[in-house]
Coordinates of C-alpha atoms in Angstrom, one line a residue:
X1 CA 214.4 -140.4 -81.7
X2 CA 212.8 -137.5 -79.8
X3 CA 208.7 -137.6 -79.9
X4 CA 209.2 -134.2 -81.4
X5 CA 210.8 -135.7 -84.3
X6 CA 208.6 -137.7 -84.6
X7 CA 205.5 -136.0 -84.7
X8 CA 207.3 -134.0 -87.2
X9 CA 207.7 -136.4 -89.5
X10 CA 204.0 -137.5 -89.0
X11 CA 203.2 -134.1 -89.8
X12 CA 204.9 -134.5 -93.2
X13 CA 203.3 -137.4 -93.8
X14 CA 200.0 -136.7 -93.5
X15 CA 200.8 -133.6 -95.5
X16 CA 201.8 -135.1 -98.6
X17 CA 199.2 -138.3 -97.9
X18 CA 196.1 -135.9 -96.9
X19 CA 194.0 -139.5 -98.2
X20 CA 195.4 -141.1 -95.1
X21 CA 195.0 -137.7 -93.3
X22 CA 191.3 -138.5 -93.8
X23 CA 190.8 -142.2 -93.2
X24 CA 193.5 -144.6 -91.3
X25 CA 193.6 -147.4 -89.8
X26 CA 197.4 -148.1 -88.8
X27 CA 197.8 -152.2 -86.7
X28 CA 200.9 -153.0 -85.5
X29 CA 201.7 -156.4 -84.5
X30 CA 205.3 -156.4 -82.1
X31 CA 205.3 -160.2 -81.5
X32 CA 207.1 -162.2 -78.6
X33 CA 209.8 -163.4 -81.1
X34 CA 212.5 -162.0 -83.1
X35 CA 210.9 -161.7 -86.2
X36 CA 207.5 -160.7 -87.0
X37 CA 205.2 -162.9 -88.1
X38 CA 204.7 -164.6 -91.6
X39 CA 201.7 -162.4 -93.3
X40 CA 199.3 -166.0 -93.7
X41 CA 199.5 -166.3 -90.3
X42 CA 198.3 -163.1 -89.7
X43 CA 195.9 -163.9 -92.9
X44 CA 194.8 -166.2 -90.5
X45 CA 194.6 -164.2 -87.5
X46 CA 192.5 -162.0 -88.2
X47 CA 190.2 -164.2 -89.9
X48 CA 189.5 -166.6 -87.2
X49 CA 191.1 -169.8 -88.8
X50 CA 190.3 -168.1 -92.3
X51 CA 192.9 -168.2 -95.2
X52 CA 191.9 -165.1 -97.2
X53 CA 193.3 -164.5 -100.0
X54 CA 197.1 -162.7 -100.4
X55 CA 197.4 -160.3 -103.5
X56 CA 200.1 -157.2 -105.0
X57 CA 197.8 -154.8 -104.6
X58 CA 198.7 -150.5 -104.4
X59 CA 198.1 -148.8 -101.8
X60 CA 196.0 -145.5 -102.5
X61 CA 194.0 -147.6 -106.0
X62 CA 192.0 -150.7 -103.9
X63 CA 189.2 -150.5 -103.4
X64 CA 187.6 -153.6 -103.6
X65 CA 184.9 -153.0 -101.2
X66 CA 182.1 -154.9 -99.8
X67 CA 185.4 -156.9 -99.0
X68 CA 188.3 -155.4 -96.5
X69 CA 191.6 -154.7 -97.9
X70 CA 194.0 -155.1 -95.3
X71 CA 197.9 -154.2 -96.4
X72 CA 200.5 -156.1 -94.5
X73 CA 204.2 -155.7 -94.8
X74 CA 207.2 -155.9 -92.2
X75 CA 209.0 -152.7 -90.4
X76 CA 212.1 -153.4 -88.1
X77 CA 210.3 -156.3 -85.8
X78 CA 207.5 -156.0 -85.8
X79 CA 204.2 -156.5 -88.8
X80 CA 202.3 -153.3 -90.1
X81 CA 198.7 -153.8 -91.2
X82 CA 197.3 -150.1 -93.0
X83 CA 193.8 -149.9 -93.8
X84 CA 193.3 -147.0 -96.0
X85 CA 189.2 -147.1 -96.0
X86 CA 188.4 -149.8 -93.3
X87 CA 188.6 -150.2 -89.7
X88 CA 188.5 -154.6 -90.1
X89 CA 192.2 -154.4 -87.9
X90 CA 190.7 -151.7 -84.7
X91 CA 188.3 -154.1 -84.3
X92 CA 188.3 -156.0 -80.8
X93 CA 187.9 -159.2 -82.1
X94 CA 190.5 -159.5 -83.5
X95 CA 192.9 -157.8 -82.1
X96 CA 192.1 -160.3 -79.6
X97 CA 192.9 -162.6 -82.5
X98 CA 196.0 -160.9 -83.2
X99 CA 197.4 -160.3 -79.8
X100 CA 198.0 -163.8 -79.0
X101 CA 202.0 -164.4 -78.0
X102 CA 202.3 -160.4 -79.1
X103 CA 201.4 -157.1 -78.4
X104 CA 199.4 -155.4 -80.2
X105 CA 198.9 -151.7 -80.9
X106 CA 196.1 -150.0 -83.2
X107 CA 195.5 -146.0 -83.8
X108 CA 192.1 -144.9 -86.2
X109 CA 190.4 -142.7 -87.3
X110 CA 187.8 -141.7 -90.2
X111 CA 186.4 -138.7 -92.3
X112 CA 184.0 -137.7 -89.6
X113 CA 186.3 -138.3 -86.6
X114 CA 186.3 -141.3 -84.6
X115 CA 189.7 -141.1 -83.0
X116 CA 190.4 -144.0 -81.5
X117 CA 194.7 -145.5 -80.1
X118 CA 194.2 -149.3 -78.6
X119 CA 196.3 -151.3 -77.2
X120 CA 196.1 -155.3 -76.8
X121 CA 198.6 -158.0 -75.7
X122 CA 198.2 -161.7 -74.0
X123 CA 194.7 -162.0 -76.4
X124 CA 193.3 -159.0 -74.9
X125 CA 192.3 -155.4 -74.8
X126 CA 193.7 -153.7 -72.3
X127 CA 194.5 -150.0 -72.6
X128 CA 191.9 -146.8 -75.2
X129 CA 192.1 -143.8 -75.8
X130 CA 189.0 -142.7 -77.1
X131 CA 189.3 -139.9 -79.1
X132 CA 193.1 -139.5 -78.7
X133 CA 192.5 -137.6 -75.2
X134 CA 194.4 -138.9 -72.6
X135 CA 191.3 -137.3 -69.8
X136 CA 189.8 -141.0 -71.5
X137 CA 191.9 -143.3 -70.8
X138 CA 190.3 -146.4 -70.1
X139 CA 190.2 -150.5 -70.3
X140 CA 190.8 -152.9 -67.4
X141 CA 194.6 -151.8 -67.5
X142 CA 195.6 -148.0 -68.3
X143 CA 198.4 -148.4 -66.2
X144 CA 199.4 -150.5 -69.2
X145 CA 200.0 -147.1 -71.3
X146 CA 200.0 -143.8 -68.9
X147 CA 203.7 -143.9 -69.4
X148 CA 203.8 -144.2 -73.0
X149 CA 201.5 -141.6 -74.3
X150 CA 203.0 -138.2 -73.3
X151 CA 203.1 -137.4 -76.7
X152 CA 199.5 -137.4 -76.6
X153 CA 198.9 -134.9 -73.2
X154 CA 201.6 -133.4 -74.7
X155 CA 199.2 -132.2 -77.5
X156 CA 196.2 -131.8 -75.6
X157 CA 197.7 -129.1 -73.3
X158 CA 198.8 -127.8 -77.1
X159 CA 197.8 -124.0 -77.8
X160 CA 193.8 -123.3 -79.4
X161 CA 193.8 -125.3 -83.4
X162 CA 194.8 -122.6 -85.4
X163 CA 197.1 -124.3 -88.2
X164 CA 197.1 -127.7 -89.7
X165 CA 199.6 -129.0 -87.3
X166 CA 197.2 -127.9 -84.8
X167 CA 194.1 -129.9 -85.9
X168 CA 196.6 -132.9 -86.7
X169 CA 198.3 -132.6 -83.3
X170 CA 196.8 -135.1 -81.8
X171 CA 197.1 -138.2 -84.7
X172 CA 200.2 -137.0 -85.0
X173 CA 201.0 -137.5 -81.5
X174 CA 198.8 -141.2 -81.5
X175 CA 201.6 -141.9 -84.4
X176 CA 204.4 -141.2 -82.1
X177 CA 203.2 -142.8 -79.3
X178 CA 202.7 -146.2 -82.4
X179 CA 206.4 -145.7 -83.2
X180 CA 208.5 -145.9 -80.5
X181 CA 205.8 -148.6 -78.6
X182 CA 206.7 -151.0 -81.5
X183 CA 209.7 -149.6 -83.8
X184 CA 207.8 -149.5 -86.6
X185 CA 207.5 -146.7 -88.5
X186 CA 204.5 -145.8 -91.0
X187 CA 207.0 -144.0 -94.4
X188 CA 205.9 -142.4 -97.8
X189 CA 208.0 -145.4 -99.1
X190 CA 205.6 -148.7 -97.2
X191 CA 202.6 -146.8 -98.5
X192 CA 203.5 -145.7 -101.8
X193 CA 204.2 -148.7 -103.5
X194 CA 202.4 -151.7 -104.2
X195 CA 202.0 -154.4 -101.0
X196 CA 200.9 -157.6 -100.0
X197 CA 197.1 -157.1 -99.4
X198 CA 194.9 -159.2 -97.3
X199 CA 191.4 -159.5 -98.9
X200 CA 188.7 -160.6 -96.3
X201 CA 185.1 -161.5 -97.0
X202 CA 182.3 -159.5 -95.3
X203 CA 181.2 -161.3 -92.2
X204 CA 178.5 -163.8 -93.4
X205 CA 176.6 -164.0 -90.1
X206 CA 176.2 -161.9 -86.7
X207 CA 178.1 -161.8 -84.9
X208 CA 180.9 -161.4 -86.4
X209 CA 182.5 -165.4 -86.4
X210 CA 185.3 -167.1 -86.7
X211 CA 186.0 -168.8 -90.7
X212 CA 187.7 -172.0 -89.2
X213 CA 186.3 -174.6 -89.3
X214 CA 187.4 -176.6 -86.4
X215 CA 185.1 -173.7 -84.0
X216 CA 182.2 -175.2 -86.0
X217 CA 183.2 -178.9 -86.7
X218 CA 186.1 -179.5 -85.1
X219 CA 185.8 -183.8 -85.4
X220 CA 185.6 -183.5 -88.9
X221 CA 188.7 -180.4 -89.7
X222 CA 190.6 -182.3 -88.0
X223 CA 189.3 -185.5 -90.1
X224 CA 190.2 -183.7 -93.1
X225 CA 193.8 -182.0 -91.8
X226 CA 194.6 -186.0 -91.9
X227 CA 193.7 -186.7 -95.4
X228 CA 195.5 -187.3 -97.9
X229 CA 196.4 -184.5 -100.5
X230 CA 193.6 -186.0 -102.9
X231 CA 190.4 -185.9 -100.4
X232 CA 191.0 -182.6 -99.5
X233 CA 190.9 -180.9 -102.4
X234 CA 187.8 -183.7 -103.6
X235 CA 186.7 -182.1 -100.2
X236 CA 186.8 -178.6 -101.5
X237 CA 185.2 -179.4 -104.5
X238 CA 182.2 -180.8 -103.3
X239 CA 180.8 -176.8 -101.5
X240 CA 181.6 -175.8 -104.7
X241 CA 179.8 -177.7 -107.3
X242 CA 176.9 -178.0 -104.7
X243 CA 176.2 -174.5 -104.0
X244 CA 176.7 -173.8 -107.7
X245 CA 174.1 -176.0 -108.7
X246 CA 171.8 -175.3 -105.0
X247 CA 172.1 -171.2 -106.2
X248 CA 172.0 -171.2 -110.3
X249 CA 176.1 -169.8 -110.1
X250 CA 176.6 -170.6 -113.8
X251 CA 179.0 -167.5 -114.5
X252 CA 181.9 -168.5 -116.9
X253 CA 184.5 -167.5 -114.2
X254 CA 183.0 -170.2 -111.5
X255 CA 182.6 -172.5 -114.4
X256 CA 186.1 -172.0 -115.5
X257 CA 188.1 -172.4 -112.5
X258 CA 185.8 -176.1 -111.1
X259 CA 187.3 -177.2 -114.4
X260 CA 190.8 -175.6 -113.5
X261 CA 191.0 -177.3 -110.2
X262 CA 189.6 -180.8 -110.9
X263 CA 192.2 -181.4 -113.8
X264 CA 194.5 -180.4 -111.1
X265 CA 195.6 -177.1 -112.1
X266 CA 196.2 -173.7 -110.6
X267 CA 194.6 -171.1 -111.0
X268 CA 196.2 -168.2 -112.9
X269 CA 196.4 -164.8 -111.7
X270 CA 193.6 -163.9 -114.7
X271 CA 191.3 -166.7 -113.5
X272 CA 191.2 -165.6 -109.8
X273 CA 190.8 -161.8 -110.9
X274 CA 188.0 -163.3 -112.6
X275 CA 186.4 -164.7 -109.5
X276 CA 186.8 -161.7 -107.5
X277 CA 184.9 -159.9 -109.6
X278 CA 182.2 -161.7 -110.4
X279 CA 181.7 -161.9 -106.4
X280 CA 182.1 -158.3 -106.5
X281 CA 179.6 -158.4 -109.0
X282 CA 177.3 -160.5 -107.2
X283 CA 178.1 -158.3 -103.7
X284 CA 176.4 -154.8 -105.4
X285 CA 174.2 -153.8 -102.6
X286 CA 174.8 -156.3 -100.9
X287 CA 173.9 -155.5 -96.8
X288 CA 177.0 -158.9 -95.8
X289 CA 175.0 -160.8 -93.8
X290 CA 172.9 -163.4 -94.3
X291 CA 169.3 -162.8 -92.8
X292 CA 166.9 -165.1 -90.7
X293 CA 163.3 -165.4 -91.4
X294 CA 161.4 -164.7 -94.5
X295 CA 163.6 -161.2 -95.4
X296 CA 162.2 -160.5 -98.7
X297 CA 166.1 -159.8 -100.2
X298 CA 167.6 -163.6 -98.6
X299 CA 167.2 -165.4 -101.6
X300 CA 169.7 -163.1 -103.4
X301 CA 171.5 -162.8 -100.7
X302 CA 171.7 -166.6 -100.0
X303 CA 172.8 -166.6 -103.6
X304 CA 175.5 -163.6 -102.9
X305 CA 176.9 -165.5 -100.0
X306 CA 177.5 -168.9 -101.4
X307 CA 179.3 -167.5 -104.4
X308 CA 181.8 -166.3 -101.0
X309 CA 181.9 -170.0 -100.3
X310 CA 182.6 -171.5 -103.9
X311 CA 185.8 -168.8 -104.4
X312 CA 187.0 -169.8 -101.2
X313 CA 186.9 -173.6 -102.3
X314 CA 188.0 -173.0 -105.3
X315 CA 190.7 -170.9 -104.3
X316 CA 192.3 -173.4 -101.2
X317 CA 191.7 -176.2 -103.4
X318 CA 193.8 -174.6 -106.4
X319 CA 196.8 -174.1 -103.6
X320 CA 197.6 -176.7 -100.4
X321 CA 193.6 -177.2 -99.5
X322 CA 194.8 -177.3 -96.0
X323 CA 192.4 -175.1 -95.2
X324 CA 188.2 -175.6 -94.7
X325 CA 187.6 -172.4 -94.0
X326 CA 185.2 -173.1 -97.4
X327 CA 182.8 -175.6 -95.8
X328 CA 182.1 -172.9 -92.9
X329 CA 180.6 -170.2 -94.7
X330 CA 179.1 -173.7 -97.0
X331 CA 177.0 -174.9 -93.9
X332 CA 176.1 -170.8 -92.8
X333 CA 174.9 -171.1 -96.5
X334 CA 172.3 -173.9 -96.4
X335 CA 171.2 -174.0 -93.2
X336 CA 168.9 -178.0 -93.3
X337 CA 170.6 -178.8 -95.8
X338 CA 174.3 -178.7 -94.2
X339 CA 173.7 -183.0 -93.0
X340 CA 173.4 -183.8 -96.8
X341 CA 177.2 -182.5 -98.0
X342 CA 178.3 -183.0 -95.2
X343 CA 177.7 -186.2 -95.3
X344 CA 179.1 -186.5 -98.9
X345 CA 182.4 -185.1 -97.2
X346 CA 182.0 -188.4 -94.6
X347 CA 181.7 -190.1 -97.7
X348 CA 185.3 -189.0 -99.1
X349 CA 186.3 -190.2 -95.8
X350 CA 185.7 -193.2 -95.6
X351 CA 186.6 -194.0 -99.4
X352 CA 189.1 -192.8 -98.3
X353 CA 190.4 -195.3 -95.8

């Protein structure tokens, strides 16, 4: 399809979805394989080995701050990721992980500007176009995108801005670049209904951490993954119970979820949402990084971080019990107290032999 027609499509799209014209992050993963990666695989890559909750939500009506909500769905051979009020997937670490065995394009802007087009492949960021201005093209391999950003050059060379179409010229041109490079198309139908949403908890440590337990405790993670299912579930219940007692997390949804999981039952939708609502209430006004030293709000922020570990542990224990991201979070929260909980997990593995 000619670039002018694609740009016209995205002008109509932004005119009818002006809430996205103000703030948008659109990331497309175009895999080397013939089919797009499953949403749970994308979620794991986004979090560096974690297993975030995936729910069906409305794009327009969802605001779970301070969590990042990344809507996901296939479009042709690619997996599209959309954030209506965030830029998680445009971050360098996320793009590097998403681009392993794939080509990834990411386009973002916000209410104060911040326009940027980024291209990554093979686990590396290769080129960036800050301000959607080809004259600012940078990165270790700018030639990788030099030929495909022609629509942006045309937009920059266009006449002075006097209409909305001209004001949005660079945005619609960048969207056309995204479509022509990946085969993915953003449509009213795609954003108008319910989509799978990856719910990503705020970071607990700085710099940006990888959530996979194997990154911090590779031996213990490997042994847990080879343990019987009952042991894996018990290992996830340990941090849930320990942190609940240690930080006084006596909220009814947490207690109810622990009882359900301990009895081997699944967490129903109502209880899952009650857990999430409890976490969001504890996160009200919370800066999502555990402070070092004697910060005056350290105890409050540790407690808010502890509920992240508890919720993740219960979600996973009620499911496949194959991911131990919750133990990574517990390790950060407990600090010097972590060896005691680690020893309890070791005892479970020893008793199972």
